[in-house]
Short mmCIF file of C-alpha atoms in Angstrom, two decimals:
data_model
loop_
_atom_site.label_atom_id
_atom_site.label_comp_id
_atom_site.label_asym_id
_atom_site.label_seq_id
_atom_site.Cartn_x
_atom_site.Cartn_y
_atom_site.Cartn_z
CA MET A 858 -38.83 -31.79 57.64
CA LYS A 859 -36.28 -31.09 60.45
CA ILE A 860 -33.63 -28.15 59.91
CA LYS A 861 -30.84 -30.93 60.35
CA GLN A 862 -32.14 -33.24 57.50
CA LEU A 863 -31.29 -29.86 55.58
CA LEU A 864 -27.11 -30.08 57.20
CA GLU A 865 -26.95 -33.84 56.31
CA ASN A 866 -24.05 -33.15 53.85
CA LEU A 867 -22.20 -30.11 55.87
CA GLU A 868 -19.91 -29.59 58.08
CA TYR A 869 -21.53 -26.61 60.56
CA GLU A 870 -21.54 -25.68 64.25
CA ILE A 871 -24.74 -25.07 66.10
CA LEU A 872 -24.07 -21.20 67.67
CA ALA A 873 -27.92 -21.22 69.18
CA GLY A 874 -30.60 -22.75 69.02
CA ASN A 875 -31.91 -26.66 68.27
CA VAL A 876 -31.77 -28.12 64.94
CA GLU A 877 -34.18 -31.02 65.36
CA GLU A 878 -36.43 -28.87 65.00
CA GLU A 879 -39.42 -28.47 61.49
CA PHE A 880 -39.12 -26.07 59.67
CA THR A 881 -41.31 -24.36 56.76
CA THR A 882 -39.27 -22.78 53.77
CA LEU A 883 -35.53 -22.72 52.43
CA ALA A 884 -34.89 -19.10 51.38
CA TYR A 885 -31.88 -16.94 50.11
CA ASP A 886 -33.63 -13.96 49.61
CA SER A 887 -34.67 -11.77 52.48
CA ARG A 888 -38.35 -10.61 50.46
CA LYS A 889 -39.43 -14.15 50.65
CA VAL A 890 -38.71 -15.64 54.33
CA GLU A 891 -41.89 -16.24 56.26
CA LYS A 892 -42.60 -17.90 59.59
CA GLY A 893 -40.51 -20.72 60.60
CA SER A 894 -38.21 -20.43 57.47
CA VAL A 895 -34.18 -21.00 57.35
CA PHE A 896 -32.37 -18.41 55.88
CA VAL A 897 -29.08 -18.89 54.48
CA CYS A 898 -26.93 -15.56 54.25
CA ILE A 899 -25.10 -15.12 50.96
CA SER A 900 -22.62 -12.62 51.21
CA GLY A 901 -22.87 -11.11 47.79
CA THR A 902 -20.21 -8.62 45.57
CA VAL A 903 -23.36 -5.89 45.97
CA ARG A 904 -25.02 -6.75 49.23
CA ASP A 905 -24.53 -9.09 52.24
CA ALA A 906 -26.93 -10.89 53.16
CA HIS A 907 -26.03 -10.67 57.03
CA GLU A 908 -27.19 -7.41 57.26
CA PHE A 909 -30.83 -8.14 56.87
CA ILE A 910 -31.00 -11.02 59.65
CA PRO A 911 -32.57 -8.65 61.90
CA ASP A 912 -35.77 -8.15 59.25
CA VAL A 913 -35.92 -12.12 58.42
CA ILE A 914 -36.08 -12.62 62.48
CA GLU A 915 -38.82 -10.29 62.25
CA LYS A 916 -40.65 -12.10 60.09
CA GLY A 917 -40.36 -14.82 61.86
CA ALA A 918 -37.78 -17.34 60.64
CA ALA A 919 -36.80 -20.26 62.42
CA ALA A 920 -33.07 -20.63 61.64
CA VAL A 921 -30.20 -18.10 59.75
CA VAL A 922 -27.01 -20.25 58.94
CA VAL A 923 -24.70 -17.65 58.83
CA GLU A 924 -20.66 -17.64 57.43
CA LYS A 925 -19.65 -14.84 59.85
CA ASP A 926 -19.99 -13.99 63.48
CA VAL A 927 -22.81 -12.42 64.62
CA PRO A 928 -25.12 -11.57 67.59
CA VAL A 929 -27.34 -13.70 68.86
CA THR A 930 -31.12 -13.25 69.12
CA ASP A 931 -33.05 -15.81 71.92
CA GLY A 932 -35.75 -18.26 70.21
CA VAL A 933 -33.56 -18.60 66.83
CA THR A 934 -31.28 -20.96 65.86
CA TYR A 935 -27.89 -20.03 64.53
CA ILE A 936 -26.07 -22.25 62.43
CA LYS A 937 -22.39 -21.24 61.02
CA VAL A 938 -20.75 -22.82 58.09
CA LYS A 939 -17.40 -22.40 56.11
CA ASN A 940 -18.97 -20.99 52.96
CA SER A 941 -22.95 -20.14 53.03
CA ARG A 942 -22.73 -20.42 48.98
CA ARG A 943 -21.98 -23.84 49.53
CA ALA A 944 -24.46 -24.21 52.30
CA LEU A 945 -27.37 -23.26 50.13
CA ALA A 946 -26.40 -25.95 47.16
CA CYS A 947 -26.07 -28.39 49.76
CA MET A 948 -29.43 -27.36 51.56
CA SER A 949 -30.74 -27.00 48.40
CA ALA A 950 -30.52 -30.33 47.11
CA ALA A 951 -31.54 -32.25 50.41
CA TYR A 952 -35.01 -29.59 50.33
CA PHE A 953 -36.04 -30.62 47.04
CA GLY A 954 -35.56 -34.70 47.92
CA HIS A 955 -31.74 -34.81 45.67
CA PRO A 956 -33.39 -34.50 42.24
CA ALA A 957 -30.36 -34.46 40.58
CA GLU A 958 -29.95 -38.03 41.23
CA LYS A 959 -33.33 -39.06 39.58
CA LEU A 960 -31.96 -37.52 36.50
CA LYS A 961 -28.85 -37.93 33.71
CA VAL A 962 -27.26 -34.50 34.28
CA ILE A 963 -25.17 -33.13 31.83
CA GLY A 964 -22.88 -30.55 32.58
CA ILE A 965 -20.87 -28.05 29.77
CA THR A 966 -18.10 -25.51 30.19
CA GLY A 967 -16.08 -23.58 28.34
CA THR A 968 -15.69 -20.07 26.31
CA LYS A 969 -17.76 -20.68 23.50
CA GLY A 970 -19.81 -23.05 22.37
CA LYS A 971 -22.00 -24.00 25.36
CA THR A 972 -24.97 -22.96 24.33
CA THR A 973 -25.56 -24.30 20.69
CA THR A 974 -24.14 -27.07 22.14
CA THR A 975 -26.76 -27.64 24.94
CA TYR A 976 -29.20 -27.59 22.48
CA MET A 977 -28.02 -30.27 19.88
CA VAL A 978 -27.36 -32.59 22.48
CA LYS A 979 -31.27 -32.05 23.58
CA SER A 980 -32.22 -32.33 20.03
CA ILE A 981 -30.43 -35.76 19.46
CA LEU A 982 -31.96 -36.97 22.85
CA GLU A 983 -35.13 -36.06 22.89
CA SER A 984 -35.37 -37.65 19.12
CA SER A 985 -33.98 -40.56 20.46
CA GLY A 986 -36.56 -40.67 23.03
CA ILE A 987 -34.86 -39.53 25.93
CA LYS A 988 -37.02 -36.90 27.00
CA THR A 989 -34.29 -34.00 28.32
CA GLY A 990 -34.47 -30.78 30.09
CA LEU A 991 -32.12 -27.64 29.33
CA ILE A 992 -30.80 -24.70 31.35
CA GLY A 993 -28.79 -22.27 30.10
CA THR A 994 -28.12 -18.52 28.61
CA ILE A 995 -31.10 -18.30 26.75
CA GLU A 996 -34.11 -19.89 28.55
CA SER A 997 -34.39 -23.03 30.52
CA VAL A 998 -37.14 -25.97 29.07
CA ILE A 999 -39.32 -28.11 31.13
CA GLY A 1000 -41.02 -30.19 28.04
CA GLU A 1001 -43.07 -27.45 26.39
CA GLU A 1002 -42.51 -24.67 28.96
CA LYS A 1003 -39.80 -22.38 28.46
CA ILE A 1004 -38.43 -19.87 30.68
CA PRO A 1005 -36.17 -17.21 30.39
CA SER A 1006 -32.64 -16.99 31.87
CA ALA A 1007 -31.63 -14.29 34.14
CA ALA A 1008 -27.59 -15.59 34.08
CA THR A 1009 -25.89 -18.80 32.28
CA THR A 1010 -26.08 -21.11 35.65
CA PRO A 1011 -28.76 -19.97 38.09
CA GLU A 1012 -28.18 -20.23 42.03
CA SER A 1013 -27.97 -23.27 43.67
CA TYR A 1014 -31.51 -23.34 44.68
CA GLN A 1015 -33.13 -22.68 41.52
CA VAL A 1016 -30.96 -24.94 39.93
CA GLN A 1017 -32.35 -27.61 42.58
CA ALA A 1018 -35.68 -26.31 41.40
CA LEU A 1019 -35.64 -27.39 38.70
CA PHE A 1020 -34.23 -30.22 38.87
CA TYR A 1021 -37.37 -30.89 40.98
CA ARG A 1022 -40.07 -29.71 37.99
CA MET A 1023 -37.91 -31.48 35.53
CA VAL A 1024 -38.37 -34.83 37.74
CA GLU A 1025 -42.09 -34.03 38.10
CA ALA A 1026 -42.47 -33.33 34.60
CA GLY A 1027 -41.15 -36.93 34.02
CA MET A 1028 -37.88 -35.65 32.43
CA ASP A 1029 -35.13 -38.46 31.97
CA ALA A 1030 -31.82 -36.08 31.34
CA VAL A 1031 -30.76 -33.00 32.00
CA VAL A 1032 -28.45 -30.53 29.61
CA MET A 1033 -26.86 -27.70 31.27
CA GLU A 1034 -24.62 -24.39 30.52
CA VAL A 1035 -21.82 -23.99 33.23
CA SER A 1036 -20.50 -21.05 33.57
CA SER A 1037 -16.83 -20.18 35.38
CA GLN A 1038 -18.81 -17.85 37.85
CA ALA A 1039 -21.41 -20.81 38.50
CA LEU A 1040 -18.36 -22.85 39.45
CA MET A 1041 -16.32 -20.09 41.58
CA MET A 1042 -19.86 -19.23 43.26
CA HIS A 1043 -20.40 -23.01 44.27
CA ARG A 1044 -24.08 -23.23 42.53
CA VAL A 1045 -23.92 -26.71 41.09
CA ASP A 1046 -22.46 -27.67 44.40
CA GLY A 1047 -24.39 -30.44 46.03
CA PHE A 1048 -24.56 -33.20 43.21
CA THR A 1049 -22.50 -34.78 40.46
CA PHE A 1050 -22.71 -34.62 36.83
CA ASP A 1051 -22.96 -37.68 35.20
CA ILE A 1052 -21.10 -36.18 32.42
CA GLY A 1053 -18.95 -32.64 31.96
CA VAL A 1054 -17.96 -31.02 29.16
CA PHE A 1055 -15.53 -29.15 28.15
CA THR A 1056 -15.67 -27.10 24.78
CA ASN A 1057 -12.16 -24.59 24.36
CA LEU A 1058 -10.76 -21.95 26.66
CA GLU A 1059 -10.00 -18.12 25.73
CA PRO A 1060 -9.16 -15.00 27.55
CA ASP A 1061 -12.95 -13.82 28.98
CA HIS A 1062 -14.63 -12.58 32.33
CA ILE A 1063 -11.40 -11.65 33.76
CA GLY A 1064 -12.04 -8.32 35.85
CA THR A 1065 -13.77 -6.78 38.94
CA ASN A 1066 -15.91 -9.05 40.13
CA GLU A 1067 -15.40 -12.11 37.42
CA HIS A 1068 -11.79 -13.33 37.74
CA LYS A 1069 -8.77 -12.18 38.84
CA ASP A 1070 -6.64 -13.45 35.81
CA PHE A 1071 -6.86 -15.93 32.97
CA ALA A 1072 -5.35 -18.71 35.24
CA ASP A 1073 -7.92 -18.13 37.57
CA TYR A 1074 -10.92 -18.45 35.27
CA MET A 1075 -9.36 -21.72 34.16
CA HIS A 1076 -9.01 -23.39 37.45
CA CYS A 1077 -12.73 -22.08 38.28
CA LYS A 1078 -13.81 -24.46 34.63
CA SER A 1079 -11.54 -26.93 35.77
CA LEU A 1080 -14.05 -27.87 38.96
CA LEU A 1081 -16.39 -29.13 36.99
CA PHE A 1082 -14.09 -32.37 36.42
CA ARG A 1083 -13.72 -33.11 40.22
CA GLN A 1084 -17.38 -33.52 40.11
CA CYS A 1085 -18.67 -35.66 37.52
CA ARG A 1086 -18.34 -39.48 37.01
CA LEU A 1087 -17.38 -38.75 33.30
CA GLY A 1088 -15.55 -35.96 31.47
CA ILE A 1089 -15.37 -35.27 27.69
CA PHE A 1090 -12.88 -32.75 26.93
CA ASN A 1091 -12.32 -30.97 23.40
CA GLY A 1092 -8.23 -32.87 23.13
CA ASP A 1093 -7.15 -30.44 20.19
CA SER A 1094 -7.32 -27.20 23.07
CA GLU A 1095 -3.94 -25.89 24.26
CA HIS A 1096 -5.75 -25.73 27.55
CA LEU A 1097 -6.22 -29.40 28.16
CA SER A 1098 -3.65 -30.34 30.74
CA GLY A 1099 -4.84 -27.18 32.84
CA ILE A 1100 -8.56 -28.02 32.54
CA MET A 1101 -7.93 -31.51 33.51
CA GLU A 1102 -5.50 -30.44 36.74
CA GLY A 1103 -7.19 -32.54 39.67
CA HIS A 1104 -9.50 -34.13 37.49
CA THR A 1105 -11.25 -36.96 39.54
CA CYS A 1106 -13.14 -38.39 36.11
CA GLN A 1107 -12.82 -41.19 33.61
CA VAL A 1108 -11.82 -39.08 30.31
CA ARG A 1109 -13.32 -39.09 26.48
CA THR A 1110 -11.82 -37.07 24.16
CA PHE A 1111 -13.20 -35.10 20.77
CA GLY A 1112 -11.10 -33.31 18.17
CA TYR A 1113 -9.85 -33.49 14.73
CA GLY A 1114 -6.49 -34.71 16.43
CA GLU A 1115 -5.30 -38.32 15.65
CA SER A 1116 -5.66 -39.69 19.61
CA ASN A 1117 -9.38 -38.24 20.32
CA ASP A 1118 -11.91 -40.75 21.00
CA PHE A 1119 -14.60 -38.89 18.64
CA ARG A 1120 -12.43 -37.33 15.59
CA ALA A 1121 -13.83 -34.97 12.29
CA THR A 1122 -12.09 -35.88 9.32
CA GLY A 1123 -12.87 -34.98 5.46
CA VAL A 1124 -14.15 -31.83 6.46
CA THR A 1125 -15.44 -29.97 3.87
CA LEU A 1126 -18.28 -26.44 4.35
CA LEU A 1127 -21.46 -26.48 2.42
CA LYS A 1128 -23.00 -23.77 1.19
CA GLU A 1129 -25.86 -23.45 -1.27
CA HIS A 1130 -29.89 -21.33 -1.65
CA GLY A 1131 -29.00 -19.34 1.10
CA ALA A 1132 -28.07 -22.06 3.48
CA LEU A 1133 -24.55 -22.71 5.07
CA GLY A 1134 -23.51 -25.98 6.95
CA VAL A 1135 -21.05 -27.86 7.13
CA HIS A 1136 -19.77 -31.93 6.30
CA TYR A 1137 -17.06 -34.56 7.91
CA HIS A 1138 -16.78 -37.99 8.68
CA VAL A 1139 -16.89 -39.65 12.64
CA LYS A 1140 -14.41 -41.74 13.27
CA GLY A 1141 -13.22 -43.44 16.24
CA LEU A 1142 -15.75 -44.82 18.80
CA MET A 1143 -18.40 -44.19 16.35
CA ASP A 1144 -17.78 -44.41 12.21
CA PHE A 1145 -20.15 -42.44 10.53
CA GLU A 1146 -20.84 -39.38 8.18
CA VAL A 1147 -22.39 -36.11 9.01
CA ASN A 1148 -23.87 -33.02 7.81
CA VAL A 1149 -24.39 -30.07 10.46
CA ASN A 1150 -26.58 -27.31 8.54
CA VAL A 1151 -24.81 -24.75 11.55
CA PRO A 1152 -21.60 -23.25 9.81
CA GLY A 1153 -17.93 -23.36 10.67
CA SER A 1154 -15.19 -25.15 12.18
CA PHE A 1155 -16.61 -24.65 16.01
CA SER A 1156 -19.81 -26.46 14.38
CA VAL A 1157 -17.12 -29.50 14.10
CA TYR A 1158 -16.71 -28.72 17.52
CA ASN A 1159 -20.32 -28.64 18.86
CA SER A 1160 -21.18 -31.54 16.91
CA LEU A 1161 -18.55 -33.82 18.04
CA THR A 1162 -19.31 -32.74 21.91
CA ALA A 1163 -22.71 -33.75 21.16
CA ILE A 1164 -21.99 -36.96 19.42
CA ALA A 1165 -19.21 -37.91 22.14
CA ILE A 1166 -22.10 -37.38 24.50
CA CYS A 1167 -25.45 -38.92 23.03
CA HIS A 1168 -22.81 -42.20 22.49
CA GLU A 1169 -22.81 -42.51 26.28
CA PHE A 1170 -26.91 -42.61 25.96
CA GLY A 1171 -26.58 -45.26 23.69
CA VAL A 1172 -28.03 -43.01 20.93
CA ASP A 1173 -28.08 -44.86 17.31
CA GLU A 1174 -25.81 -43.48 14.22
CA GLU A 1175 -29.02 -42.19 12.24
CA LYS A 1176 -30.44 -40.62 15.06
CA ILE A 1177 -27.65 -38.41 15.19
CA ARG A 1178 -27.14 -37.60 11.79
CA GLN A 1179 -31.12 -36.89 11.55
CA ALA A 1180 -31.04 -34.31 14.57
CA LEU A 1181 -27.60 -32.62 13.28
CA ARG A 1182 -29.39 -31.83 10.27
CA HIS A 1183 -32.15 -29.85 11.42
CA VAL A 1184 -30.68 -27.98 14.95
CA THR A 1185 -31.33 -24.57 15.26
CA VAL A 1186 -30.20 -22.28 17.95
CA LYS A 1187 -31.74 -19.49 18.19
CA GLY A 1188 -29.85 -16.50 17.86
CA ARG A 1189 -26.75 -18.43 17.53
CA ILE A 1190 -26.00 -18.10 13.89
CA GLU A 1191 -29.51 -18.39 13.01
CA ILE A 1192 -29.99 -18.35 9.25
CA VAL A 1193 -33.07 -16.74 8.15
CA PRO A 1194 -34.81 -18.51 5.61
CA VAL A 1195 -35.93 -15.40 3.07
CA THR A 1196 -34.03 -15.87 0.01
CA ARG A 1197 -32.04 -18.04 -2.32
CA ARG A 1198 -30.29 -15.34 -2.97
CA TYR A 1199 -28.27 -14.69 -0.63
CA THR A 1200 -27.39 -16.06 3.20
CA LEU A 1201 -29.66 -13.88 6.34
CA MET A 1202 -28.28 -14.55 9.84
CA ILE A 1203 -29.08 -13.26 13.24
CA ASP A 1204 -26.09 -13.55 15.57
CA TYR A 1205 -25.36 -13.00 19.42
CA ALA A 1206 -21.55 -11.64 18.58
CA HIS A 1207 -21.40 -8.73 21.46
CA ASN A 1208 -18.04 -8.35 21.80
CA ALA A 1209 -14.64 -8.13 19.80
CA MET A 1210 -13.57 -11.79 20.41
CA SER A 1211 -16.77 -13.47 19.52
CA LEU A 1212 -17.30 -11.18 16.54
CA GLU A 1213 -14.12 -11.90 15.08
CA SER A 1214 -14.64 -15.49 15.60
CA LEU A 1215 -18.05 -15.26 13.76
CA LEU A 1216 -16.86 -13.27 11.03
CA THR A 1217 -13.36 -15.13 10.22
CA THR A 1218 -15.56 -18.41 9.88
CA LEU A 1219 -18.26 -16.74 7.13
CA LYS A 1220 -15.36 -15.67 5.38
CA GLU A 1221 -14.42 -18.92 4.84
CA TYR A 1222 -17.44 -19.54 2.69
CA GLU A 1223 -15.92 -16.76 0.46
CA PRO A 1224 -19.57 -15.27 -0.09
CA GLY A 1225 -19.85 -12.52 -2.64
CA ARG A 1226 -19.58 -9.88 0.38
CA LEU A 1227 -19.69 -10.04 4.03
CA VAL A 1228 -21.69 -7.32 5.12
CA CYS A 1229 -22.48 -6.90 9.18
CA MET A 1230 -24.74 -4.85 11.12
CA PHE A 1231 -24.33 -3.99 14.97
CA GLY A 1232 -24.38 -1.90 17.68
CA CYS A 1233 -23.53 -1.75 20.92
CA GLY A 1234 -24.84 -1.42 24.53
CA GLY A 1235 -25.42 2.21 26.26
CA ASN A 1236 -23.78 2.15 29.92
CA ARG A 1237 -20.63 -0.44 28.74
CA ALA A 1238 -16.87 0.46 28.36
CA LYS A 1239 -16.39 2.30 25.01
CA SER A 1240 -13.40 -0.05 24.59
CA ARG A 1241 -15.74 -3.29 23.20
CA ARG A 1242 -16.93 0.09 20.66
CA TYR A 1243 -13.69 0.85 19.42
CA GLU A 1244 -12.68 -3.08 19.48
CA MET A 1245 -15.29 -4.60 17.75
CA GLY A 1246 -15.61 -1.57 15.17
CA GLU A 1247 -12.30 -2.30 14.13
CA VAL A 1248 -12.85 -6.23 13.85
CA SER A 1249 -15.90 -5.44 11.54
CA SER A 1250 -14.11 -2.96 9.63
CA ARG A 1251 -11.16 -5.22 8.72
CA LEU A 1252 -13.01 -8.36 8.46
CA ALA A 1253 -16.21 -7.38 6.80
CA ASP A 1254 -16.86 -6.05 3.45
CA LEU A 1255 -19.37 -3.20 4.74
CA THR A 1256 -19.90 -2.59 8.32
CA VAL A 1257 -23.55 -1.18 9.23
CA VAL A 1258 -23.65 0.79 12.39
CA THR A 1259 -26.56 0.77 13.78
CA SER A 1260 -28.26 0.80 17.82
CA ASP A 1261 -27.91 -2.25 20.20
CA ASN A 1262 -29.19 -1.26 24.04
CA PRO A 1263 -28.19 2.26 24.36
CA ARG A 1264 -29.52 2.48 27.72
CA ASN A 1265 -29.05 5.64 29.52
CA GLU A 1266 -26.92 6.95 26.16
CA GLU A 1267 -27.36 8.47 23.57
CA PRO A 1268 -27.42 6.33 20.60
CA MET A 1269 -25.69 8.44 18.30
CA ASP A 1270 -22.46 8.83 21.05
CA ILE A 1271 -22.35 5.34 20.89
CA ILE A 1272 -22.38 5.39 17.25
CA GLU A 1273 -19.44 8.10 16.71
CA ASP A 1274 -17.24 4.99 19.07
CA ILE A 1275 -17.93 2.66 17.10
CA LEU A 1276 -16.65 4.47 14.23
CA THR A 1277 -13.53 5.45 15.57
CA GLY A 1278 -12.82 1.72 15.63
CA VAL A 1279 -13.84 1.09 11.93
CA ARG A 1280 -12.10 4.31 10.61
CA LYS A 1281 -8.83 2.26 12.07
CA ALA A 1282 -9.51 -0.33 9.63
CA ASP A 1283 -10.43 0.19 5.95
CA GLY A 1284 -13.70 -1.77 5.40
CA LYS A 1285 -16.92 0.30 4.22
CA TYR A 1286 -19.44 1.81 6.02
CA VAL A 1287 -22.55 3.10 7.01
CA THR A 1288 -24.74 4.38 9.68
CA VAL A 1289 -28.41 3.75 10.24
CA PRO A 1290 -29.09 4.77 13.95
CA ASP A 1291 -32.67 2.88 13.45
CA ARG A 1292 -32.54 -0.58 13.78
CA LYS A 1293 -35.19 -1.99 11.88
CA GLU A 1294 -34.30 0.60 8.89
CA ALA A 1295 -30.38 -0.63 9.23
CA ILE A 1296 -31.77 -4.30 8.84
CA ALA A 1297 -33.88 -2.82 5.73
CA TYR A 1298 -31.28 -1.27 4.47
CA CYS A 1299 -29.34 -4.48 4.16
CA MET A 1300 -31.70 -6.58 2.88
CA LYS A 1301 -32.40 -3.40 0.41
CA HIS A 1302 -28.58 -3.02 -0.84
CA ALA A 1303 -28.06 -7.22 -1.03
CA LYS A 1304 -26.19 -8.85 -3.82
CA ASP A 1305 -26.60 -12.27 -5.00
CA GLY A 1306 -24.24 -14.21 -2.64
CA ASP A 1307 -23.97 -12.12 -0.32
CA ILE A 1308 -23.82 -13.03 3.58
CA ILE A 1309 -25.56 -10.29 5.77
CA VAL A 1310 -24.85 -11.03 9.67
CA LEU A 1311 -27.12 -8.93 12.14
CA ALA A 1312 -25.05 -9.18 15.31
CA GLY A 1313 -25.78 -8.22 18.59
CA LYS A 1314 -29.17 -9.15 19.63
CA GLY A 1315 -29.36 -12.76 19.06
CA HIS A 1316 -32.03 -14.02 21.32
CA GLU A 1317 -32.68 -11.02 22.55
CA ASP A 1318 -36.34 -10.00 21.79
CA TYR A 1319 -36.09 -6.56 23.08
CA GLN A 1320 -34.18 -2.94 22.85
CA GLU A 1321 -33.58 -1.32 26.18
CA ILE A 1322 -34.12 2.66 25.80
CA LYS A 1323 -33.85 5.27 28.91
CA GLY A 1324 -34.62 2.17 31.31
CA VAL A 1325 -37.31 1.17 29.83
CA LYS A 1326 -37.40 -2.58 28.01
CA HIS A 1327 -39.21 -1.76 24.66
CA HIS A 1328 -40.25 -5.54 22.75
CA MET A 1329 -37.92 -5.80 19.50
CA ASP A 1330 -37.51 -9.21 17.68
CA GLU A 1331 -35.27 -8.99 14.98
CA ARG A 1332 -37.20 -12.12 13.54
CA GLU A 1333 -40.21 -10.18 13.57
CA LEU A 1334 -38.46 -6.83 11.96
CA ILE A 1335 -37.55 -8.90 8.87
CA ALA A 1336 -40.74 -10.03 8.57
CA ASP A 1337 -41.88 -7.00 8.49
CA ILE A 1338 -39.95 -5.43 6.24
CA ILE A 1339 -40.60 -8.47 3.45
CA LYS A 1340 -44.20 -7.50 4.19
CA GLU A 1341 -43.65 -3.66 3.45
CA ASN A 1342 -41.45 -4.04 0.62
CA PRO A 1343 -42.69 -6.24 -1.90
CA GLY A 1344 -40.27 -7.96 -3.84
CA ILE A 1345 -37.41 -7.30 -1.62
CA CYS A 1346 -35.85 -10.55 -1.81
#
């Protein structure tokens, strides 16, 4: 492949050299440059890859793509673009042969619900014989292969690499989480989504190295709907008009409101034998009853989103019903079936907003007691600890404060910060620093009808202490506790 083939969808200026030359690989990490590589200089928040140009030239790079004025070295092709992140995205798509054109690509954005909805969609489509890949916060999934994720949406090169592998594996579609950061940093440029989805919007990811304010956050989310063919929107959101500003796609809506294309009516909560869920009737473009084995009103929105997406694929009602009845997402209101006496669940809620949403939802099920066990990460803002402590104390009947990822801090220092918030409300509380012992405490003291939430870790299977990640999976801890304490359930 010639260098100019990477640049086919870009505006660029040749500062030196010849784009008619052949190249070997495309790279944005200087450590992966080899003889004949094209290196794209990304201006990052920590390091600026333009600094590494001498290093990659020494390694034999054939060309460098820059967005700044830099000294030119003889024998190397220099290409200047307006935005090197966008250039990387477009060049990566060309490098891998535009794999998105061979897939039905679904992108889901919003503050909450992205992860759960992607798994719901994948489950329904797969049950209908549509081979579906997944890219998300927890993992990327290609057939039976599961690749742990480092970010909600990977860098554009990795996105295209995953698309390519999915095409090679015979996938028909891919459903992916699309973060505001990914949209802002052009990680999903270079292709068009078949379907873009908006779940909801709340203040989040605002601050240093993220979004300067809520308006910027909303604007970045809205960019998805300028590069998709069909947009599926939460029609009940107060921010709908802001998200739709500048959209260029066809529109479908979902929610409770009468004007929505897919709407939920007759919503009832389901609670039996340690399991929680929701029942409702879908009306509008589809008409059927559905049970979802995930609790709360947000699961109505998430499942309606999945239904609206699958409607575009022509999936029949029975396939949708069966899939939603059995869908589970690791670490997202994941119910661990240990007994019929009480409900035990694991959830990733790790800030005050997500914890308040979770506990408020669970209180609607009128548990005998609502028990919340959580800790907070070390080397993070103390305000999060105060806020989570106060939320749990206000909403839960019992708060069990324990350790999360203490990192380089002392666990008891973190716990004391949490207790500062806990004492601002009037809930009962205990401290059990060891996480396994804290889970055992919750199970040993459980009463009939309780709902017990193990919050904060979710899908994570480690605990980070003094810079070292130690294996720790709460599902395994629960199994060990049951083995060590016969009759505990």
